[in-house]
Structure formats: C-alpha cells, structure tokens
Amino acid sequence: MSKTSRLFAVLIALMACGLFATTAMGAKAKVTKTRVKVVSTKQSSLSGGRMKIKLNFKVKKSARKVRAAKVVVKAKSSTFDDPKFKALTKKVKVKVKKSGSKSVKLRLTSAGKKAVKACAGRSVKVTAGKGKAYFDLVRNSSGCKPKNVDLSKASMCDFIGQQKGSLCLLPFPDDFYTKADSSTPTGKRINLQTDAMPQNVGDSPGIANGTHIDASKFGASDGFSQGAGGIVRVPGLDNPAALANTKAVGISKISDYTQKNQPVVVIDTKTGKRWPIWVELDSHATSAAKTTVMINAAKNYDAKHRYIVAMRNLKTSSGATIGAPAGFKYYRDDLSSRSKAINKRRSHFESIFKTLKKAGIDRSNLYLAWDFTVASDENNAGRLLNMRDQAFATLGDTNLADSVATGTAPAFTVNTVIDNPVTGIERRVIGTFQVPCFLTNNCAPYSEMVLDSNGMPVMQAGMYAANFICNIPTSALSTPARSDIYGHGLLGDAGEVSSSPQNALATGHNFVNCATDEIGMADSDVGMAIGALSDLSTFNRLPDRSQQGLLNEMFLSRLLATTKAQGGFLSDPAFHANKLDINSADTIDTSHTYYNGNSQGGIFGGALTAVSPDFTRGSLGVTGMNYSLLLFRSTDFDTYAAVLDPAYPDEMERPLALTLIQMLWDRSDPNGYAHRMTDNPLPNTPAHEVIMNIALGDHQVSDYTANNEARTIGAKAHAPTIAAGRWPEMNEPTYGIPDIPSYPYIGSSIVYWDSGPLGWDIGNPTLGTPPPPIVNLAPRVGKDPHGIPRATPAEQQMVSDFLQPNNVSHITDTCLGAPCYGGTYTGAP
C-alpha cells in the first residue's frame, strides 16, 4: 500500500470513530418554500440606493442538525422599450437553517440607481431562490411627477398635447375627437364639440360675432381627411434653427421618412409600415408663440386606415431636447393618477405604444404620440355617387360602369348661336340644360344639400337650369369632332372655354369644347365663399353646391355622348354642319367624350373624373389637390385671406380651421377621390386615366400638391422631368413618382412644363420663375407660369394625343427626349 493510500484509510477510520463531527460536514437545510415581499416599491424609497425585502422561508424539519442553506437574493428590471430583465441590484446570499422570516437590503448597482431615477415605466422582478415577486415601480419623485394638467375641458379637448398658449384641438387630427359607431364603414364617427372649435371675431359688417365653427356639420363624417395635415404646437420647435436641429424629414428629401431614427413618423396600424410625410413649420405665423408644426402626407392616407403619429427627440434651437407635455407623460411613463379622465385612456395608449414598439419606436423618448382614423370612400364619395345614380336613372341609365350612354339625354335649350366668333371657330352655341337638383332654393347660391335619414341627398321637385357654351370648330363641318367638357379657373365661369388656348386646341386638333359654370366655385358663388370665410360654420354650402356642379358637368357630358335619336346635342340643328338643316352632317363624334380643365378646372376635374360615367380620359392642367395644403402656398389666396384673417385673428387657428373644413371639402375636392380616380374605380364607375400638365414654380397651384396627387393616383412622370440643377433645393423633385418607362405610354402621367429660370432672357428680365419655396409660402418671384402649359403647342399636342379612344389613347413625348419647356423658353442658356 502506498503512503497516500495508507493516509486515506486512516482518515476513513477516524471519521468512523467520530473523531470528525459529521454535523460539520452534514447536509444543508432544505428550503421548501420562499415567499418574497418587497417593502421598497416606490421610486422615493429607493433613492438611498437600497431595496428592502422581507423573506419568509419554510425549511423541512430534520432530526439532526443541518448546516445553513444559502439563498441568492437579487432584483432585475425591464421597461416597455427594453423588455429583457437586467440587473437592478447586487446579489446577496442569505443563510437559512430553519423556517422563519428575514429582512434583507439589496444594494442597487450604479446602473440600477440611474434606472430607478428614470421616468420610464419599470417592472421589477425580485428572486430569492425559487421564490419570486413582481411589481411595477411606483414613480412619485419630484423628477417624474408631471406638472398640473388642466382637465377642466377634458370632455372636449385632448389634454395630451396641452402646452402654454396651445389650442384646444391640438394635436389634430386625433381620434380623441371620434366616438364608436358600428353603423359607419370605419366604426367611428367624428365627435367634435362646438365650444372647442375655432371662434371668429365679428369686427366687420355681416360677420356673426364670436361664433364657434358649428361642430354638427362634421358629425356625419366617419373619419378625418385622406390628405389630413397633422398640426401640433411644440414650444421650442417653433423656429427654423430648431427644425434644423431636430432633423425631421423635409419636403426637399421625402425619402428621409424611412430613416431609422427619424424624429417624426406616421405609422399605418394595419401594415405596421411608415407613411411618406414631410414636416414643416407654419411660415405664416408672425411669432414663435403662434408657430405650429405641420406634418403633411406626401401621398394621401388609405381610406378607413388608422395611423399613429410619433414625435421623439425634438430639439430646440440650442440643441436641447424638448420635454414631453405633462398630460402625455402620464401615459408614456405609466404614472399613477386619481383622475378618471386620465385613467380611462390608459389601455388605448398602451395599444399605441405596443404598435410603435413593433415598428421599432421606443416609448421612453417619445415627445408625443396619438392616432387618427381616415374617412371611408363612402363618406367622401357616397353623396355624389348617390346623386349621380339617381339623376342618371331618370335618363334610363343605371349601368354607368360600362361607359355606354343608354337611355335619353337631358333636356336642353339652345338660346343663342353666334357665327364665326373668332377665326377657326365656326359657331358658338349658348343655352341651358336641365339637371335634377339636390339642394335647397332650387340650387341657387347659398343653398345646401337636402339629406334623408340615411344621410343621402334627396332629389328636389324642381330641375336646375345649368348654362352651357359650346364652340364648334370649322374643321368639324367636314369631320365630326371629338368633344370635351372644359373646366374653368378659380371662381370663374363657362366663358373661359372661349379663351385663346382653348380655341387653339379646338381649331388645331378638331375638338368641340363645351363648358358650364362649375357652381359652388363659380363667379356666382363669390359672395357665398367670402361669407363662408367670415363664418366657417356656413362652409358646408360650398362643397354641397360644388357636388351639384359636378353633377351638372356629368349631364353636359351626357349631352355630348348621346345621339340625335336619344335627344343629345345632335338633336338640334345648331350642332350640324348646316345650322338650318338637322339632317346635315354631324359636328360631334358621340362615340367618345373627354375632359379638359385648367387651374380650378384641373383641380375639380380630378373629382369629376373619378365619378364620370361617360369620359374615361381627362386632361388636368395646372392641377393639384387638398385646398388646406394648397391655399397657404397660393397667391390666389391673398384676396380671401383678407377676409379669413380678420375673422379668425389667432394665427394658430387658421391652419387648424383649413384642416377642419377640408373634411367637408373632400366631398368635392379630388383629395377625397384621388386613390379611386384611375385604376381602382368607385362602384358603378369605369376606370379612368389622366394626364397632369404642371407649371414649374406655379404661383397659384402648388407643385407640391400636384406631386401628392400624382403619387396617390399612381401616375408616372415624364423624364427628364426638369433640367439638372434647375431645382437645387429639391434632392428628389418627384420622389415616389416613377418615370415613364418608354413612349408611347398608356396610363396616367404627370408632366412638368418649365418656362425658364428668372432672367433667362436678357432682353426681357421679367421672364422666367424660380422653383417654388420649400416652406409653406406662395411663390412670388418672377412671371407666374400658371397659364403657360395650356398655351404651349407641344402641350396641346400631348393633350390631343391623349384624348383619344381607349385603343388609341396614349402619352406621346412631344418634348423629344428633353424636359418639357413652355412659352418661349426652349431650354437654351
């Protein structure tokens, strides 16, 4: 036996003889149950750096002595943004030999001390062996307790964005201002309160003094505008330097909306994806205190979808991070409150935070987050479609999707025939036609729509006599002409159909051009429009009458699309080669009709195109959409701002007021129809295609509103869109609008026409115009190019090529592979 073996044998013998006490090396106490109670659950009680724990152990009894068991006690915590539990305290080993209670103090780690001081909602897990306890840290230190929140108007004002000097309805749009309604397509209904709405000031004769906008006008809506512009007041983010420090996505580079750390995002809750937007300050405000942050959709939101706006890491001009509003902190930081107004919305905000988390947006650094639901197509187009279908049924046509003009034509009367009014125009025919009226007072100015119990228009007993003017070119005497409906400019009249550019289109390309007053936005409505801007409670009259105006244009189109036997225009000799012989040659080709409008006619023509049963091709000249976005960027608004501004002197109320009335305007503005305008048609409606001809730097209809429309309808852009370096402020002039792949192109398109940079003609330095400002101000430098595209021969040829039957219609490159130039500018330096 070796020496080592002998030593081991001796040790065994000694142990057997009891010379080494077995209890010293005996079994550990067996802890069968551990209960954990945390004494320190408040932020203030942890300020000393220790967490008090009370442990209750149950140890299995033993007939002999046992040595103490060691139980490891520790605490970890997690937050909504970081759900993985991480060490909050250092570990402590507690010796346990028998059943009973013990008190323990856990020392916070350095990271743990910082964690409990933070205001983020924090869940804590304490473990002692197999025993566990969970609790949410109660934050009641002065650093996390929000300032007092004024809840006196909590029933009608969302207090989450409440700031000194802010308005009741900000942020807007906001689902706070909705209520559940299972009868609507969205499941919601707008629930604004009149006392919360902007209020006018009656300093001028005829203005209703101190009147809040009537909230009942909005109660039929089931969501907010599809082009909803977000408005919020952020003290500190109220000057260009602060916006630059914040690095929010701007109009000059919309693709930045996808950046991982983008400070302002809009999330589609159905898809979880971000929506393209741009952020800007209201440049019309004259002080920081009245400056709002505006969040604009670069493409209209999808109908019936719900969106979440999230703002985070906002900076002041000095670079400091802007603290969240007190009302929002209750939800972001999960702070306790005894207020029912606060507590009843907790689950709603937890849902918002959960959606944002899935989209990669943390809760802890949010400045503000809220949600809004977009109105349905039924809300925007339902009334006009109902009017259309009722009216055309009186003609004997109920299948409007087939683009076949069946039944009879509307009744009409020729009042005046003018021979050879201008060179190339053989005849100007003036008269009236009968249209079912859906408004009070026989559709006269200031009238309103009559609605039934289901909110649909009621056809009135009398008929409305709409006017018409048709110009027949001399060329139509030998070859029946294509026909189009012409849409006139802002608050104008049908007489614009006889302007030089339209005569050139008619004589050069053999078109019979016809027009009617676009009532609702015609010269007869100027008084109504001014009155509405003085008291926006009456604004609903404008879109109501405009929808009647759109119906009138559809009936005028039907007169052009029907034959002599059906009672169309060809049933009158004035529309024949010999105005005295109804059996002489037709001047109108009734197989197809088209639309051509400019300015306001190009704008409302988008809504008309979306519902038209007779024409499927529309030319929308110098067009755009969403008046709430357009007006501040238009020189045309100067005249009307002179009425709106004194009536609503609060500079923060004005953009809010325009955003509110856009919800009503969407029923006649293409903003409410754009995504159904082309290849996704509305019910009982054919598909359509449009060409958008846009003036670069347009002073009256903003290029940015045209781009939004092009993105929404799925148009493609002529390329090269503009010459390199022509728009240096814009990194992506037509972001989100694909180039036309090749010519000839079948589909919808947008084409920019450039009249040249300012001063391009040394002999005439007033010619040309810069691109539009990248802030929400109207272009005012140079010559307004608004009227140039329609007067340019290459544009007229492009329009003519497009307004052809389906199997012929196409976009041609009349610009010959270069950017399109207008007026006398040819692109030469």
PDB file of N, CA, C and O in Angstrom, residues 55 154 179 236 282 331 334 411 441 504 517 594 645 680 773:
ATOM      1  N   LEU A  55     -38.329  38.341   3.522  1.00  0.00           N
ATOM      2  CA  LEU A  55     -38.397  36.963   3.044  1.00  0.00           C
ATOM      3  C   LEU A  55     -38.990  36.068   4.121  1.00  0.00           C
ATOM      4  O   LEU A  55     -38.719  36.236   5.319  1.00  0.00           O
ATOM      5  N   ALA A 154     -61.565  68.479 -20.347  1.00  0.00           N
ATOM      6  CA  ALA A 154     -61.134  67.146 -20.784  1.00  0.00           C
ATOM      7  C   ALA A 154     -62.207  66.405 -21.561  1.00  0.00           C
ATOM      8  O   ALA A 154     -61.907  65.457 -22.290  1.00  0.00           O
ATOM      9  N   LYS A 179     -66.106  59.011 -31.854  1.00  0.00           N
ATOM     10  CA  LYS A 179     -66.793  58.082 -30.968  1.00  0.00           C
ATOM     11  C   LYS A 179     -67.104  56.815 -31.754  1.00  0.00           C
ATOM     12  O   LYS A 179     -67.161  56.832 -32.990  1.00  0.00           O
ATOM     13  N   GLY A 236     -40.602  75.560 -28.438  1.00  0.00           N
ATOM     14  CA  GLY A 236     -39.183  75.258 -28.641  1.00  0.00           C
ATOM     15  C   GLY A 236     -38.912  74.805 -30.062  1.00  0.00           C
ATOM     16  O   GLY A 236     -37.899  75.182 -30.656  1.00  0.00           O
ATOM     17  N   ASP A 282     -45.236  76.385 -39.774  1.00  0.00           N
ATOM     18  CA  ASP A 282     -46.132  77.324 -40.443  1.00  0.00           C
ATOM     19  C   ASP A 282     -45.422  78.660 -40.594  1.00  0.00           C
ATOM     20  O   ASP A 282     -45.287  79.428 -39.641  1.00  0.00           O
ATOM     21  N   TYR A 331     -49.145  58.756 -19.615  1.00  0.00           N
ATOM     22  CA  TYR A 331     -49.254  57.528 -20.401  1.00  0.00           C
ATOM     23  C   TYR A 331     -47.885  56.986 -20.786  1.00  0.00           C
ATOM     24  O   TYR A 331     -47.639  55.789 -20.665  1.00  0.00           O
ATOM     25  N   ASP A 334     -46.333  55.813 -17.613  1.00  0.00           N
ATOM     26  CA  ASP A 334     -47.235  54.991 -16.810  1.00  0.00           C
ATOM     27  C   ASP A 334     -47.314  55.501 -15.373  1.00  0.00           C
ATOM     28  O   ASP A 334     -47.188  54.746 -14.408  1.00  0.00           O
ATOM     29  N   ALA A 411     -82.742  67.158 -71.039  1.00  0.00           N
ATOM     30  CA  ALA A 411     -83.417  68.179 -71.835  1.00  0.00           C
ATOM     31  C   ALA A 411     -82.534  69.420 -71.914  1.00  0.00           C
ATOM     32  O   ALA A 411     -81.868  69.784 -70.938  1.00  0.00           O
ATOM     33  N   ASN A 441     -83.593  75.786 -52.297  1.00  0.00           N
ATOM     34  CA  ASN A 441     -83.695  77.030 -53.068  1.00  0.00           C
ATOM     35  C   ASN A 441     -83.346  76.823 -54.540  1.00  0.00           C
ATOM     36  O   ASN A 441     -82.701  77.668 -55.166  1.00  0.00           O
ATOM     37  N   ALA A 504     -57.375  77.446 -79.599  1.00  0.00           N
ATOM     38  CA  ALA A 504     -56.265  76.831 -80.338  1.00  0.00           C
ATOM     39  C   ALA A 504     -56.376  75.315 -80.312  1.00  0.00           C
ATOM     40  O   ALA A 504     -56.110  74.636 -81.318  1.00  0.00           O
ATOM     41  N   ASP A 517     -70.866  76.555 -65.960  1.00  0.00           N
ATOM     42  CA  ASP A 517     -70.324  77.124 -64.728  1.00  0.00           C
ATOM     43  C   ASP A 517     -70.141  76.011 -63.699  1.00  0.00           C
ATOM     44  O   ASP A 517     -71.069  75.216 -63.469  1.00  0.00           O
ATOM     45  N   TYR A 594     -64.565  63.559 -73.628  1.00  0.00           N
ATOM     46  CA  TYR A 594     -63.365  63.698 -72.797  1.00  0.00           C
ATOM     47  C   TYR A 594     -63.509  64.891 -71.859  1.00  0.00           C
ATOM     48  O   TYR A 594     -64.506  65.624 -71.909  1.00  0.00           O
ATOM     49  N   ASP A 645     -58.438  86.173 -42.335  1.00  0.00           N
ATOM     50  CA  ASP A 645     -57.536  86.576 -41.257  1.00  0.00           C
ATOM     51  C   ASP A 645     -58.192  87.486 -40.228  1.00  0.00           C
ATOM     52  O   ASP A 645     -58.040  87.262 -39.014  1.00  0.00           O
ATOM     53  N   ASN A 680     -58.634  52.034 -59.812  1.00  0.00           N
ATOM     54  CA  ASN A 680     -59.379  51.413 -58.712  1.00  0.00           C
ATOM     55  C   ASN A 680     -60.702  52.159 -58.574  1.00  0.00           C
ATOM     56  O   ASN A 680     -60.945  52.860 -57.599  1.00  0.00           O
ATOM     57  N   PRO A 773     -40.937  77.794 -53.261  1.00  0.00           N
ATOM     58  CA  PRO A 773     -40.252  77.742 -51.961  1.00  0.00           C
ATOM     59  C   PRO A 773     -40.459  76.383 -51.303  1.00  0.00           C
ATOM     60  O   PRO A 773     -41.464  75.707 -51.552  1.00  0.00           O
TER      61      PRO A 773
END
